[in-house]
Amino acid sequence: MSDIVEINNLVKSYEKGHIKALNGIDLSIKEGEFVSIIGPSGSGKSTLLNMLGALDLPDSGSIKVAGYDLTSSKKLNEFRSQKIGFVFQLHNLIPNLSVVENIEIPMFTSNLSNKEMRLKALSLLGDVGLKDKAFQLPSKLSGGERQRVAIARALANDPSIILADEPTGSLDSKTSAKILDLLINLHNNHNVTLIIVTHDTHIAKLADRIVKVLDGKLVDGV
Ligand SMILES: Nc1ncnc2c1ncn2[C@@H]1O[C@H](COP(=O)(O)OP(=O)(O)O)[C@@H](O)[C@H]1O
Ligand SMILES: [Mg+2]
């Protein structure tokens, strides 16, 4: 299978170069692979994930994801809206929109009609077991339920890659296990490439491969 992620000597710094968040990363990920990224707090995991999702531009090096060159600012909106599904630790749901409307947001840039968007959003809610909550506001849902909505939203554009940054970080262990099952099932059934940042070694071990980050570099061994 071909590589969906190709990263060479990627460097990203903050504070005018004083903080080297990524210090020469080389990484390839195959289409359909499940990779976990581990490492201590501040080691550069979120920065790496943000680069993969084109939320920020690198200083130097090359990064190509799903055929897009992420070092140039061209077509990045198209890339983000068509190729990537994000799941964050804090689910980022919009509080004054219903659950089903939250899931429809990423579809606004698609060619779907309002009716098609609604049907697709409801179907995704069914996939995460929350069809009965479609017309509730996020504030009426538990933490685990909100995270399931966030996962449904991440899938709204049929992304090639799901990027999850500590997706279970704020949940209890039982709910975490459910969220992980869900992500892994989606990965298995839809052949989505799944990249999860986690500090939990149990979660990390579920992946096909573990990548460890230390001081902005990848290190061997776990
Ligand atoms: N927007 C930012 N501005 C300044 N420094 C940042 C920013 N984002 C991250 N950093 C710094 O870059 C380093 C890596 O951060 P991060 O990628 O968030 O680590 P991790 O996700 O592994 O905890 C840390 O030293 C952090 O303080
Ligand atoms: Mg982080």
PDB file of N, CA and C and ligand atoms in Angstrom, residues 45-47 165-166 197, ligand 2:
ATOM      1  N   LYS A  45       3.932  16.371  20.401  1.00  0.00           N
ATOM      2  CA  LYS A  45       2.894  15.511  19.805  1.00  0.00           C
ATOM      3  C   LYS A  45       1.784  16.323  19.131  1.00  0.00           C
ATOM      4  N   SER A  46       1.267  17.298  19.857  1.00  0.00           N
ATOM      5  CA  SER A  46       0.165  18.093  19.285  1.00  0.00           C
ATOM      6  C   SER A  46       0.663  18.913  18.100  1.00  0.00           C
ATOM      7  N   THR A  47       1.882  19.429  18.208  1.00  0.00           N
ATOM      8  CA  THR A  47       2.447  20.186  17.085  1.00  0.00           C
ATOM      9  C   THR A  47       2.526  19.304  15.845  1.00  0.00           C
ATOM     10  N   ASP A 165      -6.352  13.905  19.024  1.00  0.00           N
ATOM     11  CA  ASP A 165      -5.374  14.366  20.024  1.00  0.00           C
ATOM     12  C   ASP A 165      -5.935  14.102  21.421  1.00  0.00           C
ATOM     13  N   GLU A 166      -5.397  13.113  22.086  1.00  0.00           N
ATOM     14  CA  GLU A 166      -5.875  12.715  23.417  1.00  0.00           C
ATOM     15  C   GLU A 166      -7.402  12.616  23.444  1.00  0.00           C
ATOM     16  N   VAL A 197      -2.919  10.581  19.174  1.00  0.00           N
ATOM     17  CA  VAL A 197      -1.952  11.009  20.182  1.00  0.00           C
ATOM     18  C   VAL A 197      -2.497  10.601  21.547  1.00  0.00           C
TER      19      VAL A 197
HETATM   20 MG    MG B   2      -0.618  17.888  23.291  1.00  0.00          MG
END
